[in-house]
């Protein structure tokens, strides 16, 4: 996923070629869910309940989805990044990146999940076409918890569907996200209409892209979102409750 961000940063000029329709200006229905600490979506059994709810929204006429997952095995100087190879949104790929799957082919000891990201169409197609994705999904481990503090959530899900999708499709995604929030016993699930990025500077650049919401402080107002009770004030941007 770091390579995705680096590639897009290097191609920022390409993304801004069509100034009449900037890459960052495409609008989305965006959802952010926090999952309960004991229900981790990268575990095979949990993912198999979530995946069917999201699958109907992954397709696009612009191309097939691509999936990347960032995970490490080992500890300290012995830690290394796990190479999964090319993956899509399909059963074979889900078996590879999830933990505890029936295949178990990539199940080293001390395997640690960091994140999984899906783009439809692929991020390379998005750069080539100078258009942000039609569907975007990001699953991350919750930010680090300080010693002695109980985690308030264990995962973060960010889902975005182009606002240009049919109303019925967007309504169906909202229902699916409500179901996922229930499944994950989410302490907080929010939504908003948002552009892919926020215009920045006089050269047509942008910041705070949807793909960046899960990195660093990203979604959260404070460096440690576990330190205070979770509420809408937990987030750095203004959101609405999904189930309000």
XYZ file of N, CA and C in Angstrom:
732
model
N 0.825 -1.202 0.000
C 0.000 0.000 0.000
C 0.863 1.257 0.000
N 2.054 1.172 0.636
C 2.967 2.306 0.612
C 3.399 2.594 -0.813
N 3.552 1.530 -1.609
C 3.930 1.711 -3.009
C 2.824 2.399 -3.795
N 1.582 2.105 -3.452
C 0.459 2.768 -4.120
C 0.517 4.269 -3.869
N 0.699 4.657 -2.598
C 0.734 6.072 -2.257
C 1.915 6.763 -2.923
N 3.082 6.070 -2.940
C 4.270 6.653 -3.562
C 4.072 6.835 -5.059
N 3.460 5.835 -5.694
C 3.242 5.900 -7.141
C 2.324 7.055 -7.497
N 1.256 7.194 -6.749
C 0.307 8.270 -7.034
C 0.935 9.629 -6.750
N 1.767 9.709 -5.721
C 2.436 10.970 -5.434
C 3.373 11.340 -6.576
N 4.097 10.357 -7.104
C 5.014 10.604 -8.212
C 4.270 10.999 -9.472
N 3.019 10.554 -9.584
C 2.218 10.853 -10.768
C 1.198 11.957 -10.510
N 1.449 12.786 -9.514
C 0.499 13.846 -9.173
C 0.233 14.770 -10.361
N 1.287 15.096 -11.118
C 1.091 15.967 -12.277
C 0.140 15.329 -13.280
N 0.282 13.991 -13.453
C -0.597 13.296 -14.402
C -2.042 13.346 -13.938
N -2.251 13.259 -12.647
C -3.606 13.271 -12.109
C -4.279 14.632 -12.292
N -3.477 15.651 -12.507
C -4.020 17.003 -12.583
C -4.062 17.532 -14.010
N -3.770 16.671 -15.001
C -3.733 17.121 -16.388
C -5.063 17.721 -16.815
N -6.137 17.021 -16.491
C -7.463 17.490 -16.896
C -8.014 18.420 -15.823
N -7.632 19.688 -15.904
C -8.006 20.635 -14.852
C -9.495 20.909 -14.813
N -10.199 20.642 -15.941
C -11.637 20.873 -15.961
C -12.376 19.819 -15.142
N -11.731 18.704 -14.891
C -12.324 17.639 -14.096
C -11.229 17.010 -13.244
N -10.761 17.740 -12.222
C -9.618 17.278 -11.432
C -9.854 15.905 -10.789
N -8.807 15.136 -10.689
C -8.856 13.804 -10.089
C -9.483 13.858 -8.697
N -9.076 14.833 -7.900
C -9.504 14.889 -6.509
C -10.963 15.295 -6.324
N -11.597 15.853 -7.374
C -12.917 16.449 -7.201
C -14.065 15.448 -7.293
N -13.796 14.215 -7.678
C -14.858 13.216 -7.795
C -15.495 12.972 -6.425
N -16.817 12.955 -6.376
C -17.538 12.837 -5.107
C -17.936 11.402 -4.791
N -18.057 11.120 -3.485
C -18.339 9.774 -3.002
C -19.285 9.783 -1.812
N -19.985 8.660 -1.655
C -20.601 8.328 -0.375
C -19.527 7.564 0.395
N -19.077 8.136 1.499
C -17.970 7.549 2.260
C -18.476 7.095 3.628
N -18.015 5.912 4.027
C -18.377 5.334 5.318
C -17.108 5.005 6.096
N -17.168 5.213 7.401
C -16.065 4.820 8.281
C -16.662 4.069 9.467
N -16.181 2.863 9.694
C -16.681 2.011 10.780
C -15.527 1.617 11.688
N -15.787 1.628 12.973
C -14.845 1.085 13.945
C -15.398 -0.249 14.414
N -14.569 -1.298 14.356
C -15.021 -2.627 14.756
C -14.659 -2.952 16.196
N -15.464 -3.762 16.847
C -15.199 -4.167 18.228
C -13.832 -4.843 18.329
N -13.151 -4.709 19.478
C -11.796 -5.263 19.626
C -11.709 -6.768 19.402
N -12.787 -7.492 19.672
C -12.745 -8.959 19.583
C -13.256 -9.504 18.252
N -13.614 -8.612 17.305
C -14.118 -9.054 15.998
C -13.232 -8.447 14.910
N -12.188 -9.170 14.536
C -11.186 -8.643 13.615
C -11.498 -9.098 12.187
N -11.800 -8.163 11.289
C -12.262 -8.520 9.942
C -11.246 -9.266 9.091
N -9.970 -9.228 9.437
C -8.983 -9.982 8.658
C -8.927 -11.450 9.054
N -9.676 -11.832 10.081
C -9.820 -13.244 10.401
C -10.808 -13.863 9.412
N -10.446 -15.009 8.883
C -11.226 -15.652 7.814
C -12.711 -15.749 8.147
N -13.051 -16.221 9.314
C -14.459 -16.442 9.652
C -15.236 -15.128 9.692
N -14.596 -14.061 10.139
C -15.270 -12.763 10.176
C -15.378 -12.183 8.766
N -14.285 -12.280 7.998
C -14.290 -11.737 6.644
C -15.333 -12.414 5.763
N -15.541 -13.698 5.953
C -16.511 -14.417 5.140
C -17.942 -13.960 5.400
N -18.175 -13.273 6.493
C -19.485 -12.693 6.763
C -19.595 -11.284 6.170
N -18.460 -10.596 6.087
C -18.442 -9.226 5.573
C -18.398 -9.198 4.047
N -17.575 -10.056 3.469
C -17.311 -10.021 2.030
C -18.571 -10.084 1.169
N -19.526 -10.972 1.453
C -20.730 -11.021 0.606
C -21.542 -9.721 0.643
N -21.430 -8.969 1.722
C -22.165 -7.713 1.829
C -21.543 -6.622 0.953
N -20.226 -6.711 0.734
C -19.523 -5.706 -0.061
C -19.384 -6.093 -1.531
N -19.390 -7.385 -1.809
C -19.125 -7.884 -3.161
C -19.974 -7.230 -4.248
N -21.271 -6.953 -4.022
C -22.086 -6.366 -5.107
C -21.622 -4.987 -5.563
N -20.778 -4.313 -4.766
C -20.400 -2.932 -5.071
C -18.990 -2.807 -5.641
N -18.296 -3.926 -5.734
C -16.895 -3.903 -6.149
C -16.730 -3.798 -7.655
N -17.712 -4.217 -8.419
C -17.585 -4.237 -9.878
C -17.676 -2.835 -10.471
N -17.038 -2.667 -11.638
C -17.074 -1.396 -12.369
C -16.842 -1.661 -13.849
N -17.507 -0.894 -14.695
C -17.302 -1.019 -16.132
C -15.899 -0.577 -16.535
N -15.230 0.144 -15.660
C -13.897 0.655 -15.992
C -12.801 -0.395 -15.818
N -13.085 -1.481 -15.137
C -12.059 -2.495 -14.959
C -12.246 -3.296 -13.687
N -11.427 -4.333 -13.540
C -11.523 -5.229 -12.391
C -10.870 -4.612 -11.144
N -11.290 -5.057 -9.967
C -10.676 -4.572 -8.734
C -9.311 -5.219 -8.495
N -8.459 -4.510 -7.790
C -7.194 -5.074 -7.335
C -7.117 -4.934 -5.818
N -6.423 -5.873 -5.208
C -6.302 -5.919 -3.751
C -4.832 -5.985 -3.369
N -4.459 -5.231 -2.361
C -3.113 -5.307 -1.784
C -3.258 -5.404 -0.274
N -2.385 -6.161 0.342
C -2.412 -6.271 1.795
C -1.003 -6.090 2.346
N -0.897 -5.307 3.402
C 0.381 -5.068 4.064
C 0.405 -5.872 5.368
N 1.325 -6.832 5.442
C 1.456 -7.678 6.625
C 2.934 -8.007 6.838
N 3.293 -8.307 8.075
C 4.668 -8.655 8.384
C 4.699 -9.935 9.214
N 5.805 -10.625 9.136
C 6.023 -11.807 9.961
C 7.313 -11.611 10.743
N 7.421 -12.288 11.881
C 8.613 -12.152 12.709
C 8.568 -10.903 13.561
N 9.599 -10.712 14.383
C 9.668 -9.551 15.263
C 11.063 -8.931 15.187
N 11.123 -7.643 15.541
C 12.408 -6.956 15.596
C 13.157 -7.004 14.277
N 14.462 -7.307 14.362
C 15.302 -7.353 13.168
C 14.924 -8.510 12.241
N 14.173 -9.467 12.786
C 13.772 -10.622 11.979
C 12.460 -10.392 11.229
N 11.825 -9.246 11.457
C 10.542 -8.993 10.807
C 10.748 -8.721 9.320
N 9.787 -9.110 8.530
C 9.854 -8.879 7.085
C 8.448 -8.740 6.531
N 8.370 -8.035 5.431
C 7.085 -7.856 4.767
C 6.721 -9.126 4.012
N 5.451 -9.499 4.049
C 4.974 -10.694 3.352
C 4.528 -10.301 1.948
N 5.065 -10.988 0.957
C 4.710 -10.730 -0.441
C 3.575 -11.658 -0.851
N 2.429 -11.099 -1.216
C 1.264 -11.889 -1.613
C 1.137 -12.040 -3.125
N 1.875 -11.231 -3.868
C 1.715 -11.268 -5.309
C 0.442 -10.563 -5.735
N 0.101 -10.707 -6.998
C -1.080 -10.042 -7.548
C -2.353 -10.645 -6.977
N -3.242 -9.787 -6.490
C -4.499 -10.265 -5.917
C -5.665 -9.435 -6.438
N -6.816 -10.074 -6.499
C -8.055 -9.396 -6.855
C -9.092 -9.634 -5.774
N -10.314 -9.227 -6.049
C -11.414 -9.463 -5.102
C -12.056 -10.790 -5.497
N -11.467 -11.893 -5.043
C -11.937 -13.222 -5.401
C -11.563 -14.197 -4.284
N -12.150 -15.378 -4.328
C -11.964 -16.371 -3.258
C -10.510 -16.753 -3.079
N -9.801 -16.963 -4.180
C -8.400 -17.366 -4.103
C -7.562 -16.324 -3.375
N -7.798 -15.067 -3.674
C -7.043 -13.990 -3.029
C -7.428 -13.836 -1.564
N -8.717 -13.943 -1.249
C -9.159 -13.815 0.140
C -8.537 -14.903 1.006
N -8.357 -16.090 0.445
C -7.711 -17.181 1.176
C -6.276 -16.841 1.518
N -5.630 -16.045 0.684
C -4.214 -15.738 0.876
C -3.974 -14.670 1.937
N -4.766 -13.582 1.920
C -4.433 -12.486 2.820
C -5.125 -12.568 4.181
N -6.240 -13.297 4.266
C -6.911 -13.412 5.572
C -6.152 -14.346 6.501
N -6.381 -14.196 7.790
C -5.752 -15.052 8.798
C -6.697 -16.192 9.178
N -6.135 -17.376 9.333
C -6.935 -18.526 9.729
C -7.779 -19.092 8.614
N -7.420 -18.822 7.363
C -8.193 -19.352 6.245
C -7.919 -20.839 6.069
N -8.791 -21.562 5.377
C -8.596 -23.002 5.174
C -7.290 -23.352 4.479
N -6.781 -22.459 3.613
C -5.542 -22.767 2.896
C -4.337 -22.742 3.825
N -4.245 -21.669 4.636
C -3.144 -21.561 5.589
C -1.781 -21.523 4.922
N -1.741 -21.274 3.603
C -0.482 -21.330 2.876
C 0.480 -20.219 3.297
N -0.066 -19.073 3.682
C 0.778 -17.959 4.103
C 0.466 -17.622 5.558
N 0.661 -18.593 6.429
C 0.323 -18.419 7.839
C 1.569 -18.600 8.698
N 2.594 -17.723 8.531
C 3.804 -17.847 9.345
C 3.526 -17.489 10.794
N 4.406 -17.924 11.669
C 4.253 -17.564 13.079
C 4.434 -16.061 13.245
N 3.716 -15.496 14.194
C 3.791 -14.073 14.495
C 3.429 -13.202 13.278
N 2.540 -13.692 12.471
C 2.069 -12.907 11.322
C 1.205 -11.758 11.825
N 1.493 -10.548 11.378
C 0.780 -9.369 11.868
C 0.130 -8.638 10.698
N -1.171 -8.442 10.811
C -1.934 -7.723 9.792
C -1.817 -6.222 10.029
N -1.538 -5.469 8.973
C -1.491 -4.014 9.053
C -2.643 -3.379 8.288
N -2.894 -3.876 7.074
C -3.983 -3.288 6.304
C -4.248 -4.034 5.013
N -5.414 -3.772 4.425
C -5.794 -4.298 3.115
C -6.540 -3.192 2.385
N -6.215 -3.036 1.107
C -6.793 -1.961 0.319
C -7.274 -2.518 -1.012
N -8.475 -2.117 -1.440
C -9.029 -2.555 -2.717
C -9.461 -1.340 -3.532
N -9.090 -1.348 -4.812
C -9.450 -0.277 -5.750
C -10.204 -0.882 -6.922
N -11.285 -0.227 -7.344
C -11.976 -0.612 -8.573
C -12.234 0.645 -9.402
N -11.630 0.753 -10.608
C -10.654 -0.198 -11.135
C -9.332 -0.064 -10.401
N -8.313 -0.771 -10.859
C -7.009 -0.756 -10.193
C -6.442 0.658 -10.133
N -5.556 0.891 -9.180
C -4.981 2.223 -9.020
C -4.170 2.631 -10.246
N -3.578 1.667 -10.969
C -2.841 2.010 -12.183
C -3.785 2.510 -13.273
N -4.968 1.906 -13.378
C -5.967 2.372 -14.336
C -6.446 3.769 -13.959
N -6.639 4.005 -12.665
C -7.087 5.325 -12.207
C -6.086 6.409 -12.599
N -4.792 6.113 -12.426
C -3.758 7.073 -12.800
C -3.754 7.281 -14.314
N -3.852 6.203 -15.073
C -3.830 6.282 -16.532
C -5.006 7.083 -17.065
N -6.181 6.890 -16.459
C -7.388 7.572 -16.930
C -7.592 8.938 -16.282
N -6.733 9.298 -15.329
C -6.867 10.567 -14.609
C -8.220 10.675 -13.914
N -8.674 9.548 -13.380
C -9.966 9.522 -12.682
C -9.865 8.637 -11.445
N -10.355 9.126 -10.327
C -10.343 8.368 -9.080
C -11.222 7.118 -9.215
N -11.065 6.152 -8.309
C -11.803 4.887 -8.440
C -13.312 5.051 -8.303
N -14.031 4.037 -8.779
C -15.481 4.009 -8.604
C -15.842 3.409 -7.243
N -14.981 2.527 -6.761
C -15.181 1.907 -5.448
C -13.829 1.791 -4.764
N -13.825 2.066 -3.470
C -12.581 1.991 -2.697
C -12.891 1.389 -1.337
N -12.011 0.489 -0.893
C -12.182 -0.161 0.408
C -10.839 -0.209 1.119
N -10.847 0.133 2.383
C -9.621 0.099 3.177
C -9.934 -0.490 4.548
N -9.220 -1.546 4.892
C -9.351 -2.202 6.190
C -8.026 -2.089 6.908
N -8.056 -1.608 8.148
C -6.826 -1.409 8.904
C -6.961 -1.897 10.339
N -5.836 -2.271 10.891
C -5.763 -2.520 12.330
C -5.932 -1.189 13.045
N -6.578 -1.189 14.182
C -6.770 0.041 14.950
C -5.429 0.635 15.357
N -5.355 1.966 15.528
C -4.111 2.591 15.978
C -3.613 1.980 17.273
N -2.315 2.075 17.472
C -1.659 1.483 18.638
C -2.300 1.969 19.940
N -2.451 1.055 20.862
C -3.019 1.364 22.179
C -1.882 1.515 23.181
N -1.870 2.604 23.934
C -0.840 2.818 24.938
C -0.965 1.792 26.056
N 0.157 1.480 26.649
C 0.187 0.478 27.721
C -0.765 0.870 28.857
N -1.555 -0.088 29.282
C -2.472 0.128 30.389
C -3.835 0.647 29.990
N -4.044 0.922 28.694
C -5.335 1.414 28.209
C -6.046 0.313 27.441
N -7.292 0.073 27.762
C -8.080 -0.933 27.060
C -8.476 -0.406 25.682
N -8.285 -1.191 24.627
C -8.676 -0.729 23.290
C -10.186 -0.558 23.186
N -10.620 0.525 22.568
C -12.044 0.784 22.382
C -12.557 0.174 21.074
N -11.648 -0.118 20.157
C -11.995 -0.762 18.894
C -10.754 -1.468 18.369
N -10.978 -2.444 17.485
C -9.861 -3.238 16.996
C -9.549 -3.054 15.532
N -10.466 -2.436 14.792
C -10.267 -2.278 13.350
C -10.935 -1.009 12.862
N -10.512 -0.580 11.676
C -11.097 0.579 11.001
C -11.428 0.164 9.575
N -12.649 0.444 9.131
C -13.047 0.195 7.749
C -13.441 1.522 7.110
N -12.883 1.795 5.944
C -13.268 2.960 5.155
C -13.778 2.454 3.808
N -14.980 2.846 3.431
C -15.589 2.399 2.182
C -16.115 3.619 1.438
N -15.816 3.680 0.131
C -16.274 4.811 -0.677
C -16.837 4.313 -2.001
N -18.005 4.797 -2.350
C -18.651 4.478 -3.625
C -18.953 5.783 -4.337
N -18.616 5.853 -5.631
C -18.841 7.079 -6.382
C -20.283 7.568 -6.260
N -20.415 8.861 -6.057
C -21.751 9.458 -5.953
C -22.473 9.421 -7.288
N -21.743 9.086 -8.367
C -22.367 8.960 -9.667
C -23.066 7.636 -9.876
N -22.958 6.725 -8.914
C -23.651 5.439 -9.013
C -25.155 5.648 -8.887
N -25.961 4.740 -9.440
C -27.418 4.866 -9.321
C -27.850 4.970 -7.861
N -28.930 5.693 -7.639
C -29.423 5.905 -6.274
C -29.675 4.577 -5.563
N -30.265 3.624 -6.276
C -30.570 2.330 -5.655
C -29.296 1.626 -5.187
N -28.235 1.741 -5.974
C -26.958 1.118 -5.617
C -26.366 1.783 -4.372
N -26.471 3.087 -4.309
C -25.959 3.818 -3.144
C -26.789 3.507 -1.898
N -28.089 3.380 -2.073
C -28.956 3.012 -0.948
C -28.634 1.601 -0.451
N -28.366 0.706 -1.392
C -28.028 -0.673 -1.022
C -26.711 -0.720 -0.249
N -25.757 0.126 -0.635
C -24.490 0.148 0.103
C -24.713 0.641 1.529
N -25.557 1.635 1.687
C -25.837 2.129 3.036
C -26.419 1.004 3.893
N -27.319 0.221 3.329
C -27.899 -0.902 4.065
C -26.827 -1.938 4.393
N -25.934 -2.185 3.439
C -24.859 -3.147 3.663
C -23.927 -2.674 4.772
N -23.603 -1.385 4.779
C -22.712 -0.858 5.807
C -23.377 -0.898 7.182
N -24.685 -0.702 7.222
C -25.409 -0.833 8.488
C -25.330 -2.260 8.999
N -25.456 -3.228 8.077
C -25.363 -4.634 8.451
C -23.952 -4.980 8.942
N -22.938 -4.421 8.286
C -21.555 -4.676 8.711
C -21.294 -4.063 10.083
N -21.836 -2.875 10.309
C -21.678 -2.235 11.614
C -22.276 -3.101 12.715
N -23.416 -3.704 12.443
C -24.046 -4.601 13.415
C -23.208 -5.852 13.614
N -22.725 -6.418 12.511
C -21.920 -7.632 12.563
C -20.654 -7.422 13.385
N -20.013 -6.262 13.224
C -18.763 -5.971 13.923
C -18.994 -5.326 15.292
N -20.252 -5.231 15.690
C -20.593 -4.597 16.969
C -19.890 -3.241 17.080
N -20.025 -2.467 16.019
C -19.294 -1.211 15.891
C -19.657 -0.211 16.985
N -18.659 0.303 17.715
C -18.943 1.344 18.708
C -19.280 2.677 18.054
N -18.915 2.830 16.768
C -19.263 4.049 16.056
C -19.142 3.804 14.549
N -20.197 4.142 13.813
C -20.211 4.026 12.355
C -20.747 5.341 11.800
N -20.014 5.932 10.856
C -20.361 7.258 10.358
C -20.346 7.279 8.830
N -20.910 8.349 8.267
C -20.955 8.489 6.814
C -20.974 9.958 6.443
N -20.668 10.230 5.175
C -20.695 11.601 4.674
C -20.553 11.592 3.163
N -20.914 12.690 2.522
C -20.602 12.931 1.119
C -19.275 13.693 1.098
N -18.346 13.185 0.298
C -17.006 13.759 0.341
C -16.326 13.615 -1.006
N -15.532 14.603 -1.387
C -14.696 14.492 -2.574
C -13.519 13.579 -2.261
N -12.912 13.020 -3.313
C -11.753 12.143 -3.102
C -10.662 12.861 -2.321
N -10.432 14.129 -2.636
C -9.430 14.908 -1.920
C -9.883 16.339 -1.755
N -9.098 17.103 -1.014
C -9.401 18.500 -0.755
C -8.368 19.355 -1.479
N -8.841 20.278 -2.296
C -7.943 21.134 -3.071
C -6.951 21.836 -2.157
N -5.701 21.939 -2.628
C -4.654 22.540 -1.803
C -3.633 23.241 -2.696
N -3.294 24.473 -2.355
C -2.272 25.202 -3.090
C -2.782 25.799 -4.382
N -1.917 26.549 -5.023
C -2.284 27.264 -6.251
C -1.961 26.483 -7.515
N -1.333 25.297 -7.367
C -0.910 24.514 -8.523
C -1.867 23.376 -8.839
N -3.017 23.353 -8.178
C -4.007 22.316 -8.460
C -3.799 21.035 -7.689
N -3.013 21.099 -6.618
C -2.773 19.903 -5.821
C -3.927 19.582 -4.894
N -3.809 18.494 -4.145
C -4.846 18.138 -3.178
C -4.237 17.404 -1.991
N -5.002 17.392 -0.911
C -4.566 16.752 0.331
C -5.714 15.937 0.899
N -5.419 15.163 1.940
C -6.439 14.420 2.683
C -7.349 13.613 1.769
N -6.741 12.807 0.898
C -7.517 11.938 0.018
C -8.209 10.853 0.829
N -9.270 10.285 0.275
C -9.976 9.197 0.941
C -9.001 8.077 1.293
N -8.058 7.788 0.399
C -7.107 6.713 0.647
C -6.171 7.005 1.819
N -6.095 8.276 2.236
C -5.212 8.656 3.340
C -5.907 8.637 4.696
N -7.212 8.418 4.722
C -7.956 8.518 5.980
C -7.492 7.505 7.018
N -6.952 6.383 6.567
C -6.549 5.362 7.520
C -5.113 5.440 7.979
N -4.339 6.397 7.446
C -2.916 6.458 7.776
C -2.616 7.579 8.755
N -1.611 7.332 9.606
C -1.236 8.349 10.570
C -2.414 8.675 11.464
N -2.606 9.949 11.741
C -3.773 10.352 12.524
C -5.027 10.218 11.683
N -4.916 10.549 10.383
C -5.990 10.292 9.429
C -7.371 10.685 9.896
N -8.173 9.680 10.197
C -9.562 9.903 10.607
C -9.686 10.631 11.937
N -8.681 10.497 12.784
C -8.864 10.833 14.191
C -8.316 12.208 14.591
N -9.041 12.836 15.494
C -8.659 14.155 15.981
C -7.421 14.079 16.874
N -7.369 13.058 17.714
C -6.269 12.904 18.648
C -5.328 11.788 18.208
N -4.099 11.866 18.661
C -3.110 10.855 18.313
C -3.499 9.488 18.856
N -4.126 9.459 20.040
C -4.575 8.202 20.633
C -6.093 8.227 20.769
N -6.818 7.672 19.796
C -8.286 7.709 19.842
C -8.883 6.798 20.905
N -8.059 5.984 21.557
C -8.551 5.099 22.613
C -8.579 5.798 23.976
N -8.003 6.980 24.053
C -7.828 7.644 25.346
C -9.118 8.256 25.889
N -10.098 8.527 24.999
C -11.349 9.155 25.413
C -12.521 8.353 24.874
N -13.694 8.452 25.499
C -14.873 7.755 24.974
C -15.116 8.108 23.517
N -15.507 7.129 22.721
C -15.714 7.337 21.289
C -17.004 8.122 21.039
N -16.885 9.133 20.188
C -18.042 9.947 19.787
C -17.708 10.578 18.445
N -18.614 11.389 17.926
C -18.328 12.087 16.674
C -17.112 12.996 16.818
N -16.829 13.422 18.045
C -15.667 14.270 18.286
C -14.364 13.488 18.145
N -14.447 12.165 18.062
C -13.255 11.347 17.882
C -12.606 11.629 16.534
N -13.439 11.994 15.535
C -12.947 12.164 14.166
C -12.520 13.592 13.881
N -11.534 13.734 12.989
C -11.006 15.048 12.659
C -11.932 15.826 11.726
N -12.700 15.117 10.898
C -13.653 15.772 10.007
C -15.068 15.648 10.577
N -15.989 16.397 9.988
C -17.388 16.348 10.422
C -18.094 15.202 9.709
N -18.669 14.277 10.496
C -19.378 13.116 9.952
C -20.781 13.076 10.551
N -21.618 12.227 9.947
C -22.956 11.967 10.483
C -23.031 10.515 10.900
N -23.807 10.236 11.928
C -23.993 8.857 12.376
C -24.690 8.049 11.285
N -24.197 6.861 11.037
C -24.790 6.017 10.010
C -26.204 5.609 10.375
N -26.424 5.324 11.647
C -27.721 4.805 12.094
C -28.513 5.857 12.852
N -28.299 7.107 12.525
C -29.020 8.187 13.224
C -30.492 8.182 12.852
